[in-house]
GROMACS .gro file of C-alpha atoms in nm:
model
  430
    1MET     CA    1   9.946  15.047  24.517
    2GLN     CA    2   9.762  14.720  24.452
    3ASP     CA    3   9.657  14.654  24.093
    4ASN     CA    4   9.294  14.539  24.104
    5ARG     CA    5   9.256  14.491  23.730
    6ILE     CA    6   9.116  14.152  23.631
    7GLU     CA    7   9.324  13.978  23.367
    8VAL     CA    8   9.101  13.831  23.098
    9LYS     CA    9   9.210  13.480  23.010
   10LYS     CA   10   9.266  13.445  22.636
   11ASP     CA   11   9.159  13.144  22.433
   12ARG     CA   12   9.469  12.954  22.325
   13ALA     CA   13   9.429  12.822  21.972
   14VAL     CA   14   9.613  12.597  21.731
   15LEU     CA   15   9.570  12.718  21.372
   16VAL     CA   16   9.532  12.461  21.093
   17GLY     CA   17   9.524  12.507  20.716
   18LEU     CA   18   9.505  12.277  20.415
   19SER     CA   19   9.638  12.330  20.064
   20ALA     CA   20   9.492  12.073  19.824
   21HIS     CA   21   9.510  12.044  19.444
   22SER     CA   22   9.135  11.979  19.425
   23LEU     CA   23   9.038  12.297  19.615
   24PRO     CA   24   8.970  12.618  19.423
   25LYS     CA   25   9.268  12.854  19.428
   26GLY     CA   26   9.111  13.106  19.665
   27GLU     CA   27   9.018  12.840  19.923
   28ASN     CA   28   9.365  12.696  19.981
   29ALA     CA   29   9.557  12.789  20.292
   30THR     CA   30   9.897  12.955  20.245
   31GLU     CA   31  10.160  13.091  20.481
   32GLU     CA   32  10.020  13.439  20.414
   33SER     CA   33   9.657  13.340  20.480
   34MET     CA   34   9.765  13.161  20.799
   35ALA     CA   35   9.941  13.480  20.917
   36GLU     CA   36   9.619  13.670  20.846
   37LEU     CA   37   9.421  13.404  21.038
   38SER     CA   38   9.655  13.460  21.335
   39ALA     CA   39   9.584  13.834  21.315
   40LEU     CA   40   9.210  13.760  21.304
   41LEU     CA   41   9.245  13.541  21.613
   42GLU     CA   42   9.426  13.820  21.795
   43THR     CA   43   9.150  14.065  21.694
   44ALA     CA   44   8.893  13.823  21.838
   45GLY     CA   45   9.084  13.818  22.167
   46GLY     CA   46   9.263  13.486  22.124
   47GLU     CA   47   9.626  13.376  22.116
   48CYS     CA   48   9.796  13.152  21.861
   49VAL     CA   49  10.004  12.877  22.029
   50GLY     CA   50  10.079  12.666  21.722
   51THR     CA   51  10.033  12.640  21.347
   52VAL     CA   52   9.991  12.336  21.122
   53LEU     CA   53   9.986  12.375  20.744
   54GLN     CA   54   9.902  12.054  20.556
   55SER     CA   55   9.947  11.975  20.184
   56LYS     CA   56   9.728  11.702  20.039
   57ASP     CA   57   9.582  11.599  19.703
   58ALA     CA   58   9.222  11.630  19.827
   59PRO     CA   59   9.046  11.701  20.159
   60ASP     CA   60   8.952  11.400  20.370
   61PRO     CA   61   8.570  11.362  20.364
   62ARG     CA   62   8.548  11.307  20.741
   63THR     CA   63   8.830  11.504  20.903
   64PHE     CA   64   8.935  11.734  20.616
   65ILE     CA   65   9.309  11.693  20.694
   66GLY     CA   66   9.329  11.313  20.740
   67GLU     CA   67   9.347  11.090  21.047
   68GLY     CA   68   9.726  11.107  21.082
   69LYS     CA   69   9.732  11.487  21.075
   70VAL     CA   70   9.444  11.498  21.326
   71GLU     CA   71   9.659  11.297  21.568
   72GLU     CA   72   9.946  11.544  21.516
   73VAL     CA   73   9.716  11.840  21.581
   74GLY     CA   74   9.573  11.666  21.888
   75ALA     CA   75   9.921  11.616  22.032
   76LEU     CA   76  10.001  11.985  21.974
   77VAL     CA   77   9.673  12.084  22.143
   78GLN     CA   78   9.767  11.877  22.449
   79ALA     CA   79  10.126  12.002  22.460
   80MET     CA   80  10.031  12.369  22.433
   81GLY     CA   81   9.722  12.357  22.652
   82ALA     CA   82   9.508  12.487  22.364
   83THR     CA   83   9.136  12.540  22.419
   84MET     CA   84   9.038  12.544  22.051
   85VAL     CA   85   9.147  12.471  21.697
   86VAL     CA   86   9.077  12.720  21.418
   87PHE     CA   87   9.086  12.615  21.049
   88ASP     CA   88   9.178  12.859  20.774
   89ASN     CA   89   8.951  12.666  20.534
   90ALA     CA   90   8.573  12.629  20.538
   91LEU     CA   91   8.457  12.311  20.713
   92SER     CA   92   8.132  12.123  20.656
   93PRO     CA   93   7.911  12.074  20.965
   94SER     CA   94   7.994  11.702  20.977
   95GLN     CA   95   8.370  11.768  20.950
   96GLN     CA   96   8.351  12.028  21.223
   97ARG     CA   97   8.166  11.785  21.449
   98ALA     CA   98   8.405  11.494  21.376
   99LEU     CA   99   8.712  11.709  21.441
  100SER     CA  100   8.571  11.841  21.767
  101ASP     CA  101   8.500  11.482  21.882
  102ASP     CA  102   8.850  11.363  21.785
  103LEU     CA  103   9.041  11.661  21.926
  104GLY     CA  104   8.835  11.712  22.240
  105VAL     CA  105   8.824  12.091  22.202
  106ALA     CA  106   8.608  12.341  22.016
  107VAL     CA  107   8.676  12.356  21.640
  108LEU     CA  108   8.602  12.669  21.437
  109ASP     CA  109   8.663  12.760  21.076
  110ARG     CA  110   8.764  13.097  20.934
  111SER     CA  111   8.400  13.197  20.876
  112ALA     CA  112   8.304  13.137  21.241
  113LEU     CA  113   8.603  13.343  21.358
  114ILE     CA  114   8.514  13.637  21.133
  115LEU     CA  115   8.151  13.620  21.247
  116ASP     CA  116   8.268  13.635  21.609
  117ILE     CA  117   8.476  13.946  21.536
  118PHE     CA  118   8.184  14.112  21.361
  119ALA     CA  119   7.961  14.033  21.659
  120GLN     CA  120   8.211  14.210  21.887
  121ARG     CA  121   8.252  14.511  21.657
  122ALA     CA  122   7.889  14.586  21.562
  123ARG     CA  123   7.769  14.897  21.744
  124THR     CA  124   7.460  15.021  21.559
  125LYS     CA  125   7.125  14.845  21.553
  126GLU     CA  126   7.165  14.782  21.180
  127GLY     CA  127   7.511  14.631  21.225
  128ARG     CA  128   7.391  14.398  21.500
  129LEU     CA  129   7.095  14.286  21.286
  130GLN     CA  130   7.326  14.202  20.997
  131VAL     CA  131   7.569  14.007  21.211
  132GLU     CA  132   7.293  13.816  21.390
  133LEU     CA  133   7.137  13.714  21.058
  134ALA     CA  134   7.472  13.587  20.930
  135GLN     CA  135   7.530  13.392  21.252
  136TYR     CA  136   7.191  13.219  21.239
  137LYS     CA  137   7.239  13.124  20.873
  138TYR     CA  138   7.579  12.981  20.962
  139LEU     CA  139   7.434  12.793  21.260
  140LEU     CA  140   7.128  12.639  21.093
  141PRO     CA  141   7.301  12.364  20.889
  142ARG     CA  142   7.529  12.289  21.184
  143LEU     CA  143   7.231  12.253  21.416
  144LEU     CA  144   7.073  12.010  21.170
  145GLY     CA  145   7.402  11.823  21.147
  146MET     CA  146   7.405  11.771  21.523
  147TRP     CA  147   7.073  11.587  21.494
  148LYS     CA  148   7.150  11.383  21.181
  149HIS     CA  149   7.191  11.062  21.380
  150LEU     CA  150   6.831  11.102  21.501
  151GLU     CA  151   6.695  11.180  21.153
  152ARG     CA  152   6.854  10.867  21.008
  153GLN     CA  153   6.675  10.655  21.272
  154GLU     CA  154   6.338  10.825  21.249
  155GLY     CA  155   6.087  10.624  21.454
  156ALA     CA  156   6.351  10.391  21.596
  157ILE     CA  157   6.367  10.290  21.962
  158GLY     CA  158   6.508  10.570  22.173
  159THR     CA  159   6.450  10.843  21.915
  160ARG     CA  160   6.080  10.911  21.963
  161GLY     CA  161   5.960  11.196  22.180
  162PRO     CA  162   6.176  11.478  22.309
  163GLY     CA  163   6.467  11.427  22.067
  164GLU     CA  164   6.266  11.489  21.753
  165THR     CA  165   6.057  11.751  21.930
  166GLN     CA  166   6.370  11.942  22.027
  167LEU     CA  167   6.508  11.920  21.673
  168GLU     CA  168   6.190  12.057  21.518
  169SER     CA  169   6.165  12.321  21.790
  170ASP     CA  170   6.521  12.438  21.725
  171ARG     CA  171   6.463  12.439  21.348
  172ARG     CA  172   6.148  12.647  21.381
  173HIS     CA  173   6.305  12.886  21.629
  174ILE     CA  174   6.607  12.962  21.409
  175ARG     CA  175   6.401  12.989  21.089
  176LYS     CA  176   6.161  13.229  21.260
  177LYS     CA  177   6.457  13.438  21.377
  178ILE     CA  178   6.601  13.440  21.025
  179ASP     CA  179   6.265  13.547  20.876
  180LYS     CA  180   6.230  13.825  21.137
  181LEU     CA  181   6.585  13.953  21.082
  182GLU     CA  182   6.543  13.950  20.704
  183ALA     CA  183   6.219  14.149  20.741
  184ASP     CA  184   6.395  14.402  20.968
  185LEU     CA  185   6.680  14.439  20.720
  186GLU     CA  186   6.434  14.484  20.434
  187GLN     CA  187   6.296  14.778  20.630
  188VAL     CA  188   6.653  14.913  20.654
  189ARG     CA  189   6.680  14.884  20.274
  190ARG     CA  190   6.355  15.079  20.231
  191VAL     CA  191   6.479  15.356  20.461
  192ARG     CA  192   6.808  15.369  20.269
  193ALA     CA  193   6.618  15.387  19.939
  194THR     CA  194   6.419  15.684  20.071
  195GLN     CA  195   6.737  15.857  20.185
  196ARG     CA  196   6.897  15.784  19.849
  197THR     CA  197   6.603  15.935  19.660
  198ARG     CA  198   6.626  16.246  19.875
  199ARG     CA  199   6.998  16.278  19.803
  200GLU     CA  200   6.942  16.236  19.431
  201LYS     CA  201   6.666  16.498  19.438
  202ASN     CA  202   6.902  16.740  19.608
  203GLU     CA  203   7.184  16.636  19.373
  204VAL     CA  204   7.423  16.550  19.655
  205SER     CA  205   7.703  16.328  19.526
  206VAL     CA  206   7.804  16.025  19.731
  207VAL     CA  207   8.158  15.889  19.762
  208ALA     CA  208   8.211  15.541  19.911
  209ILE     CA  209   8.546  15.431  20.055
  210VAL     CA  210   8.616  15.061  20.000
  211GLY     CA  211   8.918  14.843  20.057
  212TYR     CA  212   9.074  14.546  20.227
  213THR     CA  213   9.048  14.545  20.604
  214ASN     CA  214   9.321  14.752  20.772
  215ALA     CA  215   9.406  14.939  20.450
  216GLY     CA  216   9.349  15.274  20.624
  217LYS     CA  217   8.989  15.360  20.525
  218SER     CA  218   8.892  15.512  20.862
  219THR     CA  219   9.219  15.705  20.882
  220LEU     CA  220   9.148  15.848  20.535
  221LEU     CA  221   8.793  15.950  20.631
  222ASN     CA  222   8.929  16.119  20.944
  223ALA     CA  223   9.198  16.300  20.744
  224LEU     CA  224   8.956  16.426  20.479
  225THR     CA  225   8.664  16.529  20.700
  226GLY     CA  226   8.796  16.569  21.054
  227ALA     CA  227   8.577  16.279  21.167
  228ASP     CA  228   8.675  16.121  21.498
  229ILE     CA  229   8.654  15.753  21.407
  230PRO     CA  230   8.878  15.510  21.599
  231ALA     CA  231   9.153  15.398  21.361
  232ASN     CA  232   9.376  15.131  21.513
  233ASN     CA  233   9.616  14.889  21.348
  234ARG     CA  234   9.399  14.580  21.368
  235LEU     CA  235   9.160  14.394  21.139
  236PHE     CA  236   8.794  14.503  21.131
  237ASP     CA  237   8.856  14.776  21.390
  238THR     CA  238   8.554  14.966  21.263
  239LEU     CA  239   8.250  14.786  21.129
  240ASP     CA  240   7.950  15.019  21.117
  241THR     CA  241   7.929  15.256  20.821
  242THR     CA  242   8.004  15.621  20.896
  243THR     CA  243   7.903  15.907  20.664
  244ARG     CA  244   8.040  16.262  20.678
  245THR     CA  245   8.014  16.576  20.467
  246LEU     CA  246   8.324  16.669  20.267
  247GLU     CA  247   8.367  17.013  20.112
  248ILE     CA  248   8.578  16.966  19.802
  249SER     CA  249   8.558  17.331  19.701
  250ASP     CA  250   8.334  17.634  19.749
  251THR     CA  251   8.100  17.492  19.486
  252CYS     CA  252   8.129  17.114  19.546
  253THR     CA  253   8.015  16.935  19.863
  254VAL     CA  254   7.976  16.557  19.879
  255LEU     CA  255   7.879  16.286  20.127
  256ILE     CA  256   8.163  16.042  20.193
  257SER     CA  257   8.116  15.705  20.364
  258ASP     CA  258   8.350  15.433  20.476
  259THR     CA  259   8.233  15.072  20.448
  260VAL     CA  260   8.312  14.746  20.621
  261GLY     CA  261   8.654  14.614  20.525
  262PHE     CA  262   8.678  14.321  20.286
  263ILE     CA  263   8.894  14.015  20.344
  264SER     CA  264   8.977  13.697  20.154
  265LYS     CA  265   8.736  13.408  20.214
  266LEU     CA  266   8.475  13.647  20.353
  267PRO     CA  267   8.179  13.429  20.461
  268HIS     CA  268   7.903  13.427  20.199
  269HIS     CA  269   7.636  13.468  20.469
  270LEU     CA  270   7.814  13.781  20.588
  271VAL     CA  271   7.819  13.937  20.241
  272GLU     CA  272   7.449  13.855  20.201
  273ALA     CA  273   7.358  13.997  20.543
  274PHE     CA  274   7.555  14.317  20.483
  275LYS     CA  275   7.399  14.385  20.143
  276ALA     CA  276   7.173  14.643  20.307
  277THR     CA  277   7.492  14.839  20.375
  278LEU     CA  278   7.712  14.729  20.087
  279GLU     CA  279   7.450  14.795  19.819
  280GLU     CA  280   7.532  15.163  19.876
  281LEU     CA  281   7.841  15.095  19.664
  282SER     CA  282   7.631  15.038  19.353
  283TYR     CA  283   7.450  15.369  19.411
  284ALA     CA  284   7.759  15.575  19.490
  285ASP     CA  285   7.874  15.832  19.236
  286LEU     CA  286   8.239  15.750  19.301
  287LEU     CA  287   8.438  15.474  19.476
  288LEU     CA  288   8.770  15.533  19.650
  289HIS     CA  289   8.947  15.195  19.652
  290VAL     CA  290   9.201  15.228  19.933
  291ILE     CA  291   9.501  14.995  19.891
  292ASP     CA  292   9.770  14.938  20.153
  293ALA     CA  293  10.068  14.948  19.920
  294SER     CA  294  10.308  14.894  20.211
  295ASN     CA  295  10.177  14.537  20.227
  296PRO     CA  296  10.372  14.300  19.997
  297LEU     CA  297  10.041  14.125  19.917
  298TRP     CA  298   9.860  14.442  19.809
  299ARG     CA  299   9.794  14.305  19.459
  300GLU     CA  300   9.619  13.994  19.597
  301GLN     CA  301   9.421  14.207  19.845
  302ALA     CA  302   9.316  14.448  19.570
  303GLU     CA  303   9.197  14.151  19.364
  304VAL     CA  304   8.976  14.033  19.653
  305VAL     CA  305   8.816  14.379  19.671
  306GLU     CA  306   8.771  14.389  19.292
  307LYS     CA  307   8.581  14.059  19.300
  308LEU     CA  308   8.349  14.172  19.581
  309ILE     CA  309   8.282  14.504  19.406
  310TYR     CA  310   8.180  14.301  19.100
  311GLU     CA  311   7.956  14.070  19.310
  312LEU     CA  312   7.782  14.373  19.459
  313GLY     CA  313   7.703  14.519  19.117
  314ALA     CA  314   7.931  14.821  19.152
  315SER     CA  315   8.193  14.736  18.887
  316HIS     CA  316   8.068  15.014  18.656
  317THR     CA  317   8.084  15.284  18.923
  318PRO     CA  318   8.362  15.540  18.855
  319ARG     CA  319   8.661  15.471  19.079
  320ILE     CA  320   8.987  15.620  19.201
  321ASP     CA  321   9.254  15.377  19.323
  322VAL     CA  322   9.408  15.532  19.635
  323PHE     CA  323   9.747  15.381  19.721
  324ASN     CA  324   9.776  15.455  20.092
  325LYS     CA  325  10.070  15.455  20.338
  326SER     CA  326  10.312  15.627  20.098
  327ASP     CA  327  10.527  15.706  20.403
  328LYS     CA  328  10.605  15.332  20.422
  329TYR     CA  329  10.679  15.239  20.060
  330THR     CA  330  10.864  15.366  19.753
  331THR     CA  331  10.640  15.514  19.484
  332ASP     CA  332  10.809  15.327  19.196
  333ILE     CA  333  10.596  15.019  19.273
  334ILE     CA  334  10.272  15.208  19.218
  335PRO     CA  335  10.099  15.202  18.877
  336HIS     CA  336  10.040  15.537  18.709
  337GLY     CA  337   9.719  15.670  18.559
  338GLU     CA  338   9.464  15.947  18.572
  339ASP     CA  339   9.251  15.753  18.825
  340ILE     CA  340   9.541  15.655  19.054
  341VAL     CA  341   9.683  15.859  19.341
  342SER     CA  342   9.950  15.793  19.603
  343ILE     CA  343   9.879  15.928  19.954
  344SER     CA  344   9.953  15.891  20.322
  345ALA     CA  345   9.633  15.931  20.523
  346ARG     CA  346   9.846  15.944  20.838
  347THR     CA  347  10.079  16.229  20.730
  348GLY     CA  348   9.843  16.404  20.487
  349ALA     CA  349  10.071  16.364  20.185
  350GLY     CA  350   9.878  16.354  19.858
  351LEU     CA  351   9.540  16.447  20.009
  352ASP     CA  352   9.517  16.776  19.818
  353ARG     CA  353   9.568  16.587  19.493
  354LEU     CA  354   9.299  16.336  19.596
  355ARG     CA  355   9.052  16.619  19.667
  356GLU     CA  356   9.126  16.767  19.323
  357MET     CA  357   9.057  16.432  19.159
  358ILE     CA  358   8.728  16.390  19.348
  359GLY     CA  359   8.626  16.742  19.251
  360ALA     CA  360   8.712  16.682  18.885
  361ARG     CA  361   8.487  16.375  18.887
  362LEU     CA  362   8.196  16.515  19.087
  363ASP     CA  363   8.178  16.890  19.038
  364MET     CA  364   7.824  16.917  18.903
  365GLY     CA  365   7.867  17.263  18.753
  366ALA     CA  366   7.760  17.449  19.066
  367CYS     CA  367   7.859  17.813  19.098
  368ARG     CA  368   7.827  18.103  19.341
  369VAL     CA  369   7.560  18.358  19.243
  370VAL     CA  370   7.380  18.657  19.388
  371LEU     CA  371   7.000  18.663  19.364
  372GLU     CA  372   6.758  18.947  19.431
  373VAL     CA  373   6.423  18.807  19.540
  374PRO     CA  374   6.108  19.020  19.588
  375TYR     CA  375   5.958  18.990  19.936
  376GLN     CA  376   5.636  18.844  19.796
  377MET     CA  377   5.845  18.555  19.656
  378GLY     CA  378   5.977  18.445  19.996
  379GLY     CA  379   5.927  18.082  19.897
  380VAL     CA  380   6.227  18.116  19.666
  381VAL     CA  381   6.447  18.188  19.969
  382ASP     CA  382   6.311  17.877  20.141
  383GLN     CA  383   6.396  17.677  19.828
  384LEU     CA  384   6.750  17.810  19.834
  385HIS     CA  385   6.795  17.710  20.199
  386ARG     CA  386   6.673  17.359  20.119
  387LYS     CA  387   6.857  17.294  19.794
  388ALA     CA  388   7.154  17.529  19.777
  389LYS     CA  389   7.435  17.641  20.002
  390VAL     CA  390   7.323  17.982  20.130
  391GLU     CA  391   7.617  18.198  20.240
  392GLN     CA  392   7.458  18.536  20.305
  393VAL     CA  393   7.112  18.695  20.321
  394GLU     CA  394   7.064  19.076  20.321
  395TYR     CA  395   6.733  19.257  20.352
  396GLY     CA  396   6.687  19.586  20.164
  397ASP     CA  397   6.451  19.681  19.882
  398THR     CA  398   6.465  19.311  19.796
  399ILE     CA  399   6.604  18.999  19.967
  400ARG     CA  400   6.961  18.973  19.839
  401VAL     CA  401   7.094  18.617  19.868
  402THR     CA  402   7.445  18.490  19.802
  403ALA     CA  403   7.438  18.113  19.746
  404VAL     CA  404   7.614  17.825  19.573
  405CYS     CA  405   7.357  17.665  19.339
  406ASN     CA  406   7.365  17.353  19.126
  407PRO     CA  407   7.262  17.368  18.758
  408ARG     CA  408   6.900  17.269  18.827
  409GLU     CA  409   6.847  17.560  19.070
  410LEU     CA  410   7.035  17.795  18.839
  411GLY     CA  411   6.788  17.715  18.562
  412GLN     CA  412   6.480  17.738  18.784
  413LEU     CA  413   6.582  18.067  18.948
  414ARG     CA  414   6.747  18.235  18.650
  415GLU     CA  415   6.511  18.536  18.659
  416TYR     CA  416   6.636  18.632  19.009
  417ILE     CA  417   7.012  18.597  18.942
  418VAL     CA  418   7.191  18.932  18.915
  419GLU     CA  419   7.558  18.833  18.954
  420GLY     CA  420   7.783  18.531  18.899
  421TRP     CA  421   7.604  18.345  18.618
  422THR     CA  422   7.495  18.420  18.266
  423PRO     CA  423   7.207  18.201  18.150
  424PRO     CA  424   7.282  18.012  17.827
  425LYS     CA  425   7.086  18.133  17.526
  426GLU     CA  426   6.778  17.938  17.436
  427PRO     CA  427   6.769  17.805  17.076
  428TRP     CA  428   6.504  18.056  16.973
  429GLU     CA  429   6.722  18.346  17.098
  430ASP     CA  430   6.992  18.289  16.832
   0.00000   0.00000   0.00000
């Protein structure tokens, strides 16, 4: 039988990184960050055909890696038939343009590659808005850079007319798009704020799952809630936030959400654009920091997440450190503490303990009670359906309701409770 499948041609890329004494520690390329860059390239649909890691005292102002190293990279590009070069470090617009001219192929930096992956992965309207905003903010200075030679010769022969007109037109177009996207995302924030207020009014606790990309966040959400989220072994496999209900016990139900995975050197524009989603971390009642302890670099990855949690204003939110993939590592490497648990989201090991820890943190004092409500007070039953977990309703001389109520409802409806809860004495009753 003839195979009619069309083989998609992959982009072949040479990966380049620079380690320089003058660069901040987190911006230097290392063998580990280059391996991660290769994984990012594969996620984007490309193929690594060569790697160049350069050590230098300081970046070259024009080409970042120096003229000699550019020639070496160019020779590798020709030999391997590469169609692009991807840098592990951030490049300025002028460096990106100079390198592309010298090498004769497209040149991207790590930020551009991550933005491309996010553009592929975004599924919801909100996710696409956030990615598009980040892409335009990344593009704007590079667009201006492409026209710098015209700006320097403003009014000179050969520069009047369509050149300047096109530059201003492109500037205005992108700035208008940025303004529109920011307005749309502000509307998303307002909707989220309304939803948050409603949750707080109903006293529904929120748990947010955070962690380095590919740490197993989606697998954990699936294991805890039975959600059917794709969970593959690749970076940024899921991007859009998913929220599910999790019953911790008969008297404790929470909302649990996964969030976009973090990664080292995450583009600033991307963090800014995703604040509409990520700000949920600062409003969550509890964070689950999922750590892939089977990865030898788990400490460095955890540090990246810690820094981003701090940047997003969620450093004071209660947290449980969840060391995942216990089926792949020995537990003696894991720290011990009351807010640390070792699990395997894939096999289910340790999940019962994790549920207990979540319950201990978030059980709001709810309890199961029986209420007898007169028929003329039917509004009380409506209130219970809205704000409590109603398990059974029987109609006899009165409306007999079995429900799990939080402390606020227990206090408001105390006169109807006949079983399951004894109201505390008021001060004047002593």
